[in-house]
Amino acid sequence: MKTRIAVLVSGGGTNLQALIDAEKRGELPDGEIVLVVSNNPDAYALTRARKAGIETAVCVKPGMEGKLIEALRAHDIEMIILAGFMAILSKNFVSLYPDRIINIHPSLIPSFCGEGFYGLHVHEAALKYGVKVTGATVHYVNEIPDGGRIICQKAVEIREDDTPETLQRRVMEQAEWILLPRAAQTVANRIRMEKEQ
Ligand code: GAR
């Protein structure tokens, strides 16, 4: 049985799209995206999920985590992918899915990560510091924001004339959309093997 995956989103959902496209191409053979959950009812990612025929749920504050747990249980979710999910999950929540939640972060962790570093802010910080190389990281999620074990990383060159927007786009194209589906398959495969033992 394939690993049942939920993808958590908050915004545009280009990383979700990369996952959907990879699954369609047969590059996620050990996993199946069965649910997309957003903490933002207006997220375009929800439209992407609906277009792909994937069930969606919206879980907003207050009580966001309780609603999220309900939705995940209702769909027998075994693995969670944070793909541009802009809320920090509690220690309690994370302990329910040990080594079964992964996150994509748009920098080379441990640079430009942790609380306050999300979305465009990460690229603004990299440009302000003046680093010449940045990238993306996929890691397991634990109780420390962006602090879990690293699964994979990819470096991306920074150009003299970069703006946060041009840099964000290049990091997505050259790193995020490639790394996330690969990491998803690796983890979905491990979970499937564990189940079948
Ligand atoms: C992506 O760059 C993702 O790495 C980042 O937000 C963007 C979401 O874009 N995530 C974080 O900063 C998490 N700390 P998307 O909605 O188009 O995938």
mmCIF file with all atom_site columns, N, CA and C and ligand atoms in Angstrom, residues 11-16 83-86 103-106 117-119 122-123 146 168 172 176-177, ligand 1:
data_model
loop_
_atom_site.group_PDB
_atom_site.id
_atom_site.type_symbol
_atom_site.label_atom_id
_atom_site.label_alt_id
_atom_site.label_comp_id
_atom_site.label_asym_id
_atom_site.label_entity_id
_atom_site.label_seq_id
_atom_site.pdbx_PDB_ins_code
_atom_site.Cartn_x
_atom_site.Cartn_y
_atom_site.Cartn_z
_atom_site.occupancy
_atom_site.B_iso_or_equiv
_atom_site.pdbx_formal_charge
_atom_site.auth_seq_id
_atom_site.auth_comp_id
_atom_site.auth_asym_id
_atom_site.auth_atom_id
_atom_site.pdbx_PDB_model_num
ATOM   1  N N  . GLY A 1 11  ? -0.064 29.325 0.539  1.00 0.00 ? 11  GLY A N  1
ATOM   2  C CA . GLY A 1 11  ? -0.032 30.368 -0.494 1.00 0.00 ? 11  GLY A CA 1
ATOM   3  C C  . GLY A 1 11  ? -0.194 29.845 -1.909 1.00 0.00 ? 11  GLY A C  1
ATOM   4  N N  . GLY A 1 12  ? 0.748  30.245 -2.753 1.00 0.00 ? 12  GLY A N  1
ATOM   5  C CA . GLY A 1 12  ? 0.638  29.977 -4.185 1.00 0.00 ? 12  GLY A CA 1
ATOM   6  C C  . GLY A 1 12  ? 0.672  28.506 -4.565 1.00 0.00 ? 12  GLY A C  1
ATOM   7  N N  . GLY A 1 13  ? 1.447  27.726 -3.841 1.00 0.00 ? 13  GLY A N  1
ATOM   8  C CA . GLY A 1 13  ? 1.433  26.285 -4.048 1.00 0.00 ? 13  GLY A CA 1
ATOM   9  C C  . GLY A 1 13  ? 2.257  25.788 -5.221 1.00 0.00 ? 13  GLY A C  1
ATOM   10 N N  . THR A 1 14  ? 3.349  26.493 -5.567 1.00 0.00 ? 14  THR A N  1
ATOM   11 C CA . THR A 1 14  ? 4.167  25.971 -6.670 1.00 0.00 ? 14  THR A CA 1
ATOM   12 C C  . THR A 1 14  ? 4.881  24.679 -6.259 1.00 0.00 ? 14  THR A C  1
ATOM   13 N N  . ASN A 1 15  ? 5.224  24.568 -4.984 1.00 0.00 ? 15  ASN A N  1
ATOM   14 C CA . ASN A 1 15  ? 5.847  23.311 -4.530 1.00 0.00 ? 15  ASN A CA 1
ATOM   15 C C  . ASN A 1 15  ? 4.834  22.175 -4.515 1.00 0.00 ? 15  ASN A C  1
ATOM   16 N N  . LEU A 1 16  ? 3.602  22.482 -4.146 1.00 0.00 ? 16  LEU A N  1
ATOM   17 C CA . LEU A 1 16  ? 2.536  21.478 -4.246 1.00 0.00 ? 16  LEU A CA 1
ATOM   18 C C  . LEU A 1 16  ? 2.413  21.016 -5.693 1.00 0.00 ? 16  LEU A C  1
ATOM   19 N N  . ALA A 1 83  ? 4.649  22.405 2.457  1.00 0.00 ? 83  ALA A N  1
ATOM   20 C CA . ALA A 1 83  ? 5.095  22.987 1.187  1.00 0.00 ? 83  ALA A CA 1
ATOM   21 C C  . ALA A 1 83  ? 4.645  24.443 1.160  1.00 0.00 ? 83  ALA A C  1
ATOM   22 N N  . GLY A 1 84  ? 5.446  25.300 1.810  1.00 0.00 ? 84  GLY A N  1
ATOM   23 C CA . GLY A 1 84  ? 5.043  26.702 1.918  1.00 0.00 ? 84  GLY A CA 1
ATOM   24 C C  . GLY A 1 84  ? 3.949  26.877 2.953  1.00 0.00 ? 84  GLY A C  1
ATOM   25 N N  . PHE A 1 85  ? 4.040  26.114 4.045  1.00 0.00 ? 85  PHE A N  1
ATOM   26 C CA . PHE A 1 85  ? 3.065  26.217 5.135  1.00 0.00 ? 85  PHE A CA 1
ATOM   27 C C  . PHE A 1 85  ? 3.616  27.216 6.144  1.00 0.00 ? 85  PHE A C  1
ATOM   28 N N  . MET A 1 86  ? 2.915  28.353 6.305  1.00 0.00 ? 86  MET A N  1
ATOM   29 C CA . MET A 1 86  ? 3.475  29.474 7.060  1.00 0.00 ? 86  MET A CA 1
ATOM   30 C C  . MET A 1 86  ? 3.000  29.536 8.512  1.00 0.00 ? 86  MET A C  1
ATOM   31 N N  . ASN A 1 103 ? 9.694  19.298 5.599  1.00 0.00 ? 103 ASN A N  1
ATOM   32 C CA . ASN A 1 103 ? 9.470  20.709 5.243  1.00 0.00 ? 103 ASN A CA 1
ATOM   33 C C  . ASN A 1 103 ? 10.497 21.139 4.212  1.00 0.00 ? 103 ASN A C  1
ATOM   34 N N  . ILE A 1 104 ? 10.073 22.020 3.308  1.00 0.00 ? 104 ILE A N  1
ATOM   35 C CA . ILE A 1 104 ? 11.032 22.638 2.384  1.00 0.00 ? 104 ILE A CA 1
ATOM   36 C C  . ILE A 1 104 ? 11.285 24.058 2.862  1.00 0.00 ? 104 ILE A C  1
ATOM   37 N N  . HIS A 1 105 ? 12.580 24.400 2.964  1.00 0.00 ? 105 HIS A N  1
ATOM   38 C CA . HIS A 1 105 ? 12.958 25.753 3.397  1.00 0.00 ? 105 HIS A CA 1
ATOM   39 C C  . HIS A 1 105 ? 13.862 26.375 2.327  1.00 0.00 ? 105 HIS A C  1
ATOM   40 N N  . PRO A 1 106 ? 13.596 27.651 1.970  1.00 0.00 ? 106 PRO A N  1
ATOM   41 C CA . PRO A 1 106 ? 14.340 28.230 0.835  1.00 0.00 ? 106 PRO A CA 1
ATOM   42 C C  . PRO A 1 106 ? 15.691 28.856 1.195  1.00 0.00 ? 106 PRO A C  1
ATOM   43 N N  . PHE A 1 117 ? 11.946 33.667 9.534  1.00 0.00 ? 117 PHE A N  1
ATOM   44 C CA . PHE A 1 117 ? 12.519 33.452 8.197  1.00 0.00 ? 117 PHE A CA 1
ATOM   45 C C  . PHE A 1 117 ? 11.576 32.573 7.377  1.00 0.00 ? 117 PHE A C  1
ATOM   46 N N  . TYR A 1 118 ? 10.769 33.228 6.569  1.00 0.00 ? 118 TYR A N  1
ATOM   47 C CA . TYR A 1 118 ? 9.862  32.476 5.702  1.00 0.00 ? 118 TYR A CA 1
ATOM   48 C C  . TYR A 1 118 ? 9.630  33.272 4.423  1.00 0.00 ? 118 TYR A C  1
ATOM   49 N N  . GLY A 1 119 ? 9.309  32.542 3.361  1.00 0.00 ? 119 GLY A N  1
ATOM   50 C CA . GLY A 1 119 ? 8.976  33.169 2.079  1.00 0.00 ? 119 GLY A CA 1
ATOM   51 C C  . GLY A 1 119 ? 10.051 34.134 1.611  1.00 0.00 ? 119 GLY A C  1
ATOM   52 N N  . VAL A 1 122 ? 13.357 35.323 3.592  1.00 0.00 ? 122 VAL A N  1
ATOM   53 C CA . VAL A 1 122 ? 14.587 34.518 3.595  1.00 0.00 ? 122 VAL A CA 1
ATOM   54 C C  . VAL A 1 122 ? 15.555 35.065 2.540  1.00 0.00 ? 122 VAL A C  1
ATOM   55 N N  . HIS A 1 123 ? 15.018 35.377 1.361  1.00 0.00 ? 123 HIS A N  1
ATOM   56 C CA . HIS A 1 123 ? 15.854 35.853 0.262  1.00 0.00 ? 123 HIS A CA 1
ATOM   57 C C  . HIS A 1 123 ? 16.313 37.300 0.513  1.00 0.00 ? 123 HIS A C  1
ATOM   58 N N  . ASP A 1 146 ? 12.703 24.751 11.797 1.00 0.00 ? 146 ASP A N  1
ATOM   59 C CA . ASP A 1 146 ? 13.770 24.487 10.824 1.00 0.00 ? 146 ASP A CA 1
ATOM   60 C C  . ASP A 1 146 ? 14.958 23.744 11.435 1.00 0.00 ? 146 ASP A C  1
ATOM   61 N N  . GLN A 1 168 ? 14.197 34.356 -5.357 1.00 0.00 ? 168 GLN A N  1
ATOM   62 C CA . GLN A 1 168 ? 13.199 33.364 -4.931 1.00 0.00 ? 168 GLN A CA 1
ATOM   63 C C  . GLN A 1 168 ? 12.847 32.431 -6.096 1.00 0.00 ? 168 GLN A C  1
ATOM   64 N N  . MET A 1 172 ? 13.540 28.415 -6.422 1.00 0.00 ? 172 MET A N  1
ATOM   65 C CA . MET A 1 172 ? 12.447 27.465 -6.674 1.00 0.00 ? 172 MET A CA 1
ATOM   66 C C  . MET A 1 172 ? 12.762 26.579 -7.870 1.00 0.00 ? 172 MET A C  1
ATOM   67 N N  . GLU A 1 176 ? 14.116 23.957 -5.207 1.00 0.00 ? 176 GLU A N  1
ATOM   68 C CA . GLU A 1 176 ? 12.931 23.468 -4.483 1.00 0.00 ? 176 GLU A CA 1
ATOM   69 C C  . GLU A 1 176 ? 12.097 22.463 -5.268 1.00 0.00 ? 176 GLU A C  1
ATOM   70 N N  . TRP A 1 177 ? 11.750 22.808 -6.517 1.00 0.00 ? 177 TRP A N  1
ATOM   71 C CA . TRP A 1 177 ? 10.835 21.948 -7.281 1.00 0.00 ? 177 TRP A CA 1
ATOM   72 C C  . TRP A 1 177 ? 11.483 20.614 -7.659 1.00 0.00 ? 177 TRP A C  1
HETATM 73 C C1 . GAR B 2 .   ? 8.672  28.440 -0.935 1.00 0.00 ? 1   GAR B C1 1
HETATM 74 O O1 . GAR B 2 .   ? 9.792  29.165 -1.354 1.00 0.00 ? 1   GAR B O1 1
HETATM 75 C C2 . GAR B 2 .   ? 8.973  27.661 0.325  1.00 0.00 ? 1   GAR B C2 1
HETATM 76 O O2 . GAR B 2 .   ? 10.261 27.137 0.348  1.00 0.00 ? 1   GAR B O2 1
HETATM 77 C C3 . GAR B 2 .   ? 8.813  28.731 1.374  1.00 0.00 ? 1   GAR B C3 1
HETATM 78 O O3 . GAR B 2 .   ? 7.712  29.492 0.947  1.00 0.00 ? 1   GAR B O3 1
HETATM 79 C C4 . GAR B 2 .   ? 7.566  29.406 -0.475 1.00 0.00 ? 1   GAR B C4 1
HETATM 80 C C5 . GAR B 2 .   ? 6.186  28.883 -0.805 1.00 0.00 ? 1   GAR B C5 1
HETATM 81 O O4 . GAR B 2 .   ? 5.926  28.917 -2.182 1.00 0.00 ? 1   GAR B O4 1
HETATM 82 N N1 . GAR B 2 .   ? 8.665  28.174 2.674  1.00 0.00 ? 1   GAR B N1 1
HETATM 83 C C6 . GAR B 2 .   ? 9.109  28.740 3.784  1.00 0.00 ? 1   GAR B C6 1
HETATM 84 O O5 . GAR B 2 .   ? 9.647  29.824 3.815  1.00 0.00 ? 1   GAR B O5 1
HETATM 85 C C7 . GAR B 2 .   ? 8.867  27.940 5.059  1.00 0.00 ? 1   GAR B C7 1
HETATM 86 N N2 . GAR B 2 .   ? 9.675  28.465 6.132  1.00 0.00 ? 1   GAR B N2 1
HETATM 87 P P1 . GAR B 2 .   ? 4.820  27.998 -2.866 1.00 0.00 ? 1   GAR B P1 1
HETATM 88 O O6 . GAR B 2 .   ? 3.505  28.223 -2.101 1.00 0.00 ? 1   GAR B O6 1
HETATM 89 O O7 . GAR B 2 .   ? 4.724  28.520 -4.269 1.00 0.00 ? 1   GAR B O7 1
HETATM 90 O O8 . GAR B 2 .   ? 5.275  26.570 -2.786 1.00 0.00 ? 1   GAR B O8 1
#
